[in-house]
Amino acid sequence: MNSHPAATDRIAVEVDSLDFCYGSRQTLFNVNMKVPENRVTAFIGPSGCGKSTLLRCINRMNDRIPEARVTGGAIRIDGVDVTSPALDPIRLRREVGMVFQKSNPFPMSIYENVSYGLKLAGVKNRGILDEAVEENLRHAALWDEVKDRLHTAANGLSGGQQQRLCIARAIAVKPRILLMDEPCSALDPIAAMRVEELMNRLKEKFTIIVVTHNMQQAARVSDLTGFFMLGRLVEFDSTEKIFSNPSLKETEDYITGRFS
């Protein structure tokens, strides 16, 4: 299994021999992976293969599930094991943002959604907040659509707009890493295309890891792809190689639809 990005890449996340369990059921087995900075890395594989579990390990979202725990190995960001109980998960989530499958804007205005994290961090200056709201809505390719209704309810936006708003909210606190769990699965094809275009632009500023069931989407948006099966990372390589010339038969069978 090739689990190494190009030698010239700076590593954003290193997964080292990771084992993970829900209660007595082990769901990740000895996962090793180095995710490069300022790239889009996609996790693909059938339902229940562990790809979303790994994604949620990176920013400790699994902490919310009783009996969910890392039972071996580590996930390192800047040499720090983020799975350590000594590390404050709230602090970690400022560095590692997340966008979920279903858009989840807060029940408040568009402006308040984007500025929420900044206010929580103690930013009170209205000028700074105004600037940040515009900047991040522009980054999310949403500014031109909402600039005249910033103080109206966010739930009045379309589904695709709500998802881009959630992306703007996630990046407003300037995380280094952005996790995206099936971000387009609830969107129509045009809205999904907008989010895909957005990922391509955002990787200049952020490291993006995306879980997707849509292999065509993985092929379009990602630089590297990891294929998971039954809790194991089967193959990890450049997206071009995974989709055109995978090293292992299991990967080829999945890519070509021989099993799903």
Coordinates of C-alpha atoms in Angstrom, one line a residue:
M1 CA 0.0 0.0 0.0
N2 CA 1.3 3.4 -1.0
S3 CA 0.4 5.9 1.8
H4 CA 2.8 8.7 1.1
P5 CA 2.2 12.0 -0.7
A6 CA 5.0 13.6 -2.8
A7 CA 8.2 14.0 -0.9
T8 CA 8.1 17.8 -1.4
D9 CA 4.7 18.2 0.4
R10 CA 4.5 19.6 3.9
I11 CA 2.4 17.2 6.0
A12 CA -0.7 18.6 7.7
V13 CA -2.0 15.5 9.4
E14 CA -0.2 12.3 10.1
V15 CA -2.3 9.2 11.1
D16 CA 0.0 6.7 12.7
S17 CA -1.2 3.0 13.3
L18 CA -4.6 4.2 14.4
D19 CA -7.1 1.7 15.9
F20 CA -10.6 2.9 16.9
C21 CA -13.5 1.2 18.6
Y22 CA -17.2 1.8 19.3
G23 CA -17.6 -0.1 22.5
S24 CA -16.3 -3.6 21.8
R25 CA -16.6 -3.2 18.0
Q26 CA -13.4 -2.2 16.3
T27 CA -14.1 0.1 13.3
L28 CA -10.6 1.2 12.3
F29 CA -7.5 -1.1 12.0
N30 CA -3.9 0.2 11.9
V31 CA -4.6 3.2 9.7
N32 CA -1.4 4.9 8.4
M33 CA -1.7 8.1 6.3
K34 CA 0.1 11.4 5.7
V35 CA -2.2 14.1 4.5
P36 CA -0.4 16.9 2.7
E37 CA -1.0 20.6 3.3
N38 CA -3.0 22.8 0.9
R39 CA -4.4 19.8 -1.0
V40 CA -7.8 18.2 -1.3
T41 CA -7.7 14.6 0.0
A42 CA -10.8 12.4 -0.5
F43 CA -11.8 9.4 1.5
I44 CA -13.8 6.9 -0.6
G45 CA -15.2 3.4 0.1
P46 CA -18.5 1.6 0.8
S47 CA -20.9 2.6 3.7
G48 CA -19.6 1.6 7.0
C49 CA -15.9 1.3 5.9
G50 CA -14.6 3.8 8.5
K51 CA -14.0 6.8 6.3
S52 CA -16.3 9.2 8.3
T53 CA -15.1 7.7 11.6
L54 CA -11.5 8.6 10.7
L55 CA -12.6 12.1 9.6
R56 CA -14.3 12.6 13.0
C57 CA -11.3 11.4 14.8
I58 CA -9.2 14.2 13.4
N59 CA -11.2 16.9 15.3
R60 CA -12.4 14.7 18.1
M61 CA -16.1 14.8 17.1
N62 CA -16.3 11.1 18.2
D63 CA -15.8 12.3 21.8
R64 CA -19.5 13.0 21.8
I65 CA -20.3 9.3 21.4
P66 CA -20.3 7.2 24.5
E67 CA -17.8 4.3 24.4
A68 CA -16.2 5.6 21.2
R69 CA -12.4 5.7 21.7
V70 CA -9.0 5.5 20.1
T71 CA -7.5 2.2 21.3
G72 CA -4.1 2.5 19.6
G73 CA -1.9 4.7 17.6
A74 CA -2.1 8.5 17.1
I75 CA -3.1 11.4 14.9
R76 CA -0.5 14.1 14.9
I77 CA -0.8 17.8 13.8
D78 CA 2.5 19.6 14.2
G79 CA 3.8 16.7 16.1
V80 CA 1.0 16.9 18.7
D81 CA -1.2 13.8 19.2
V82 CA -4.7 15.3 18.9
T83 CA -6.2 12.1 20.3
S84 CA -4.6 12.7 23.7
P85 CA -7.2 13.4 26.5
A86 CA -4.8 16.1 27.7
L87 CA -5.6 18.2 24.5
D88 CA -8.6 20.5 24.8
P89 CA -11.0 19.5 21.9
I90 CA -12.4 23.0 21.7
R91 CA -9.0 24.4 21.1
L92 CA -8.4 21.6 18.5
R93 CA -11.6 22.5 16.6
R94 CA -10.4 26.1 16.1
E95 CA -7.6 24.6 14.1
V96 CA -9.7 21.9 12.5
G97 CA -13.1 23.1 11.2
M98 CA -15.9 20.8 10.0
V99 CA -18.7 21.0 7.4
F100 CA -21.4 18.4 7.8
Q101 CA -23.5 16.4 5.3
K102 CA -26.6 18.4 6.1
S103 CA -26.2 22.1 6.2
N104 CA -26.8 23.4 9.7
P105 CA -26.9 27.2 9.8
F106 CA -27.6 28.6 13.3
P107 CA -31.2 30.0 13.8
M108 CA -29.9 33.6 13.4
S109 CA -29.0 36.0 10.6
I110 CA -26.5 35.4 7.8
Y111 CA -24.2 38.0 9.4
E112 CA -24.5 36.4 12.9
N113 CA -23.7 32.9 11.5
V114 CA -20.4 34.0 10.0
S115 CA -19.3 36.2 12.9
Y116 CA -20.4 33.7 15.6
G117 CA -17.0 32.0 16.0
L118 CA -15.1 35.3 16.0
K119 CA -17.4 36.7 18.7
L120 CA -16.9 33.6 20.8
A121 CA -13.2 34.1 20.5
G122 CA -13.6 37.6 21.9
V123 CA -13.7 39.8 18.8
K124 CA -16.0 42.7 19.5
N125 CA -14.9 45.5 17.1
R126 CA -17.7 46.0 14.6
G127 CA -15.4 47.0 11.8
I128 CA -13.3 43.9 12.2
L129 CA -16.4 41.7 12.2
D130 CA -17.9 43.5 9.2
E131 CA -14.6 42.9 7.3
A132 CA -14.4 39.3 8.3
V133 CA -18.1 38.6 7.3
E134 CA -17.5 40.0 3.8
E135 CA -14.1 38.3 3.4
N136 CA -15.4 34.9 4.3
L137 CA -18.6 35.2 2.4
R138 CA -16.5 36.1 -0.6
H139 CA -14.2 33.1 0.0
A140 CA -17.4 30.9 0.1
A141 CA -18.6 32.5 -3.2
L142 CA -21.7 33.8 -1.5
W143 CA -21.2 37.5 -1.0
D144 CA -22.8 38.7 -4.2
E145 CA -25.9 36.6 -3.5
V146 CA -26.4 37.8 0.1
K147 CA -24.7 41.2 0.6
D148 CA -28.1 43.0 0.5
R149 CA -29.7 40.7 3.1
L150 CA -27.0 40.0 5.7
H151 CA -29.3 40.6 8.6
T152 CA -32.1 38.3 7.4
A153 CA -32.5 34.7 8.7
A154 CA -30.0 32.2 7.3
N155 CA -32.7 29.5 7.0
G156 CA -34.2 31.6 4.2
L157 CA -31.3 30.6 1.9
S158 CA -31.5 27.7 -0.5
G159 CA -29.9 24.4 0.4
G160 CA -26.8 25.1 -1.6
Q161 CA -26.5 28.6 -0.2
Q162 CA -26.9 27.3 3.3
Q163 CA -24.0 24.8 2.8
R164 CA -21.8 27.6 1.4
L165 CA -22.7 29.7 4.5
C166 CA -21.7 26.9 6.7
I167 CA -18.4 26.8 4.9
A168 CA -18.0 30.6 5.4
R169 CA -18.7 30.1 9.1
A170 CA -16.2 27.3 9.4
I171 CA -13.4 29.2 7.8
A172 CA -14.1 32.5 9.5
V173 CA -12.0 31.5 12.6
K174 CA -9.1 30.6 10.2
P175 CA -8.7 26.9 10.8
R176 CA -5.7 25.3 9.1
I177 CA -7.6 22.2 8.2
L178 CA -11.2 21.9 6.9
L179 CA -13.0 18.5 7.2
M180 CA -16.0 18.0 4.9
D181 CA -18.3 15.0 5.5
E182 CA -20.4 14.3 2.4
P183 CA -20.9 18.1 1.9
C184 CA -22.8 17.8 -1.4
S185 CA -24.9 14.7 -0.8
A186 CA -28.1 16.7 0.0
L187 CA -27.5 19.2 -2.9
D188 CA -28.8 19.4 -6.4
P189 CA -26.1 19.0 -9.2
I190 CA -25.7 22.8 -9.8
A191 CA -25.3 23.5 -6.1
A192 CA -22.9 20.6 -5.7
M193 CA -20.8 22.0 -8.6
R194 CA -20.6 25.3 -6.8
V195 CA -19.3 23.6 -3.6
E196 CA -16.8 21.6 -5.7
E197 CA -15.5 24.8 -7.3
L198 CA -15.2 26.3 -3.9
M199 CA -13.1 23.4 -2.6
N200 CA -10.7 23.9 -5.5
R201 CA -10.2 27.6 -4.6
L202 CA -10.1 27.1 -0.8
K203 CA -7.2 24.6 -0.9
E204 CA -4.9 27.6 -1.6
K205 CA -5.6 28.7 2.0
F206 CA -6.7 25.5 3.8
T207 CA -5.9 21.7 3.9
I208 CA -9.2 20.0 2.9
I209 CA -10.2 16.4 3.7
V210 CA -13.5 15.3 2.2
V211 CA -15.5 12.1 2.6
T212 CA -17.6 11.3 -0.4
H213 CA -19.7 8.4 -1.7
N214 CA -19.6 10.0 -5.2
M215 CA -16.5 8.7 -6.9
Q216 CA -16.9 11.1 -9.8
Q217 CA -16.8 13.9 -7.3
A218 CA -13.6 12.5 -5.7
A219 CA -12.0 12.3 -9.1
R220 CA -12.9 15.9 -9.9
V221 CA -12.0 17.7 -6.7
S222 CA -9.2 15.8 -5.0
D223 CA -5.5 15.7 -5.4
L224 CA -5.1 12.5 -3.3
T225 CA -7.6 9.7 -2.6
G226 CA -7.7 7.1 0.2
F227 CA -9.8 3.9 -0.4
F228 CA -11.2 2.3 2.7
M229 CA -12.7 -1.1 3.1
L230 CA -13.9 -2.8 6.4
G231 CA -12.1 -0.3 8.6
R232 CA -8.8 -0.5 6.8
L233 CA -7.0 1.9 4.5
V234 CA -6.5 -0.3 1.4
E235 CA -4.7 2.2 -0.8
F236 CA -3.7 5.9 -0.7
D237 CA -2.2 7.7 -3.6
S238 CA -2.6 10.5 -6.1
T239 CA -6.2 10.6 -7.3
E240 CA -5.0 10.2 -10.9
K241 CA -3.3 6.9 -10.0
I242 CA -6.1 5.6 -7.8
F243 CA -8.6 6.1 -10.6
S244 CA -6.5 5.2 -13.7
N245 CA -4.0 2.6 -12.4
P246 CA -4.6 1.4 -8.8
S247 CA -2.0 -0.8 -7.3
L248 CA -4.4 -3.3 -5.7
K249 CA -7.3 -5.4 -7.2
E250 CA -9.7 -4.4 -4.3
T251 CA -9.3 -0.8 -5.3
E252 CA -9.8 -1.5 -9.0
D253 CA -12.9 -3.6 -8.2
Y254 CA -14.4 -0.7 -6.2
I255 CA -13.6 2.0 -8.8
T256 CA -15.0 -0.1 -11.7
G257 CA -18.2 -1.0 -9.8
R258 CA -17.5 -4.7 -9.4
F259 CA -18.7 -4.3 -5.8
S260 CA -20.0 -1.4 -3.8

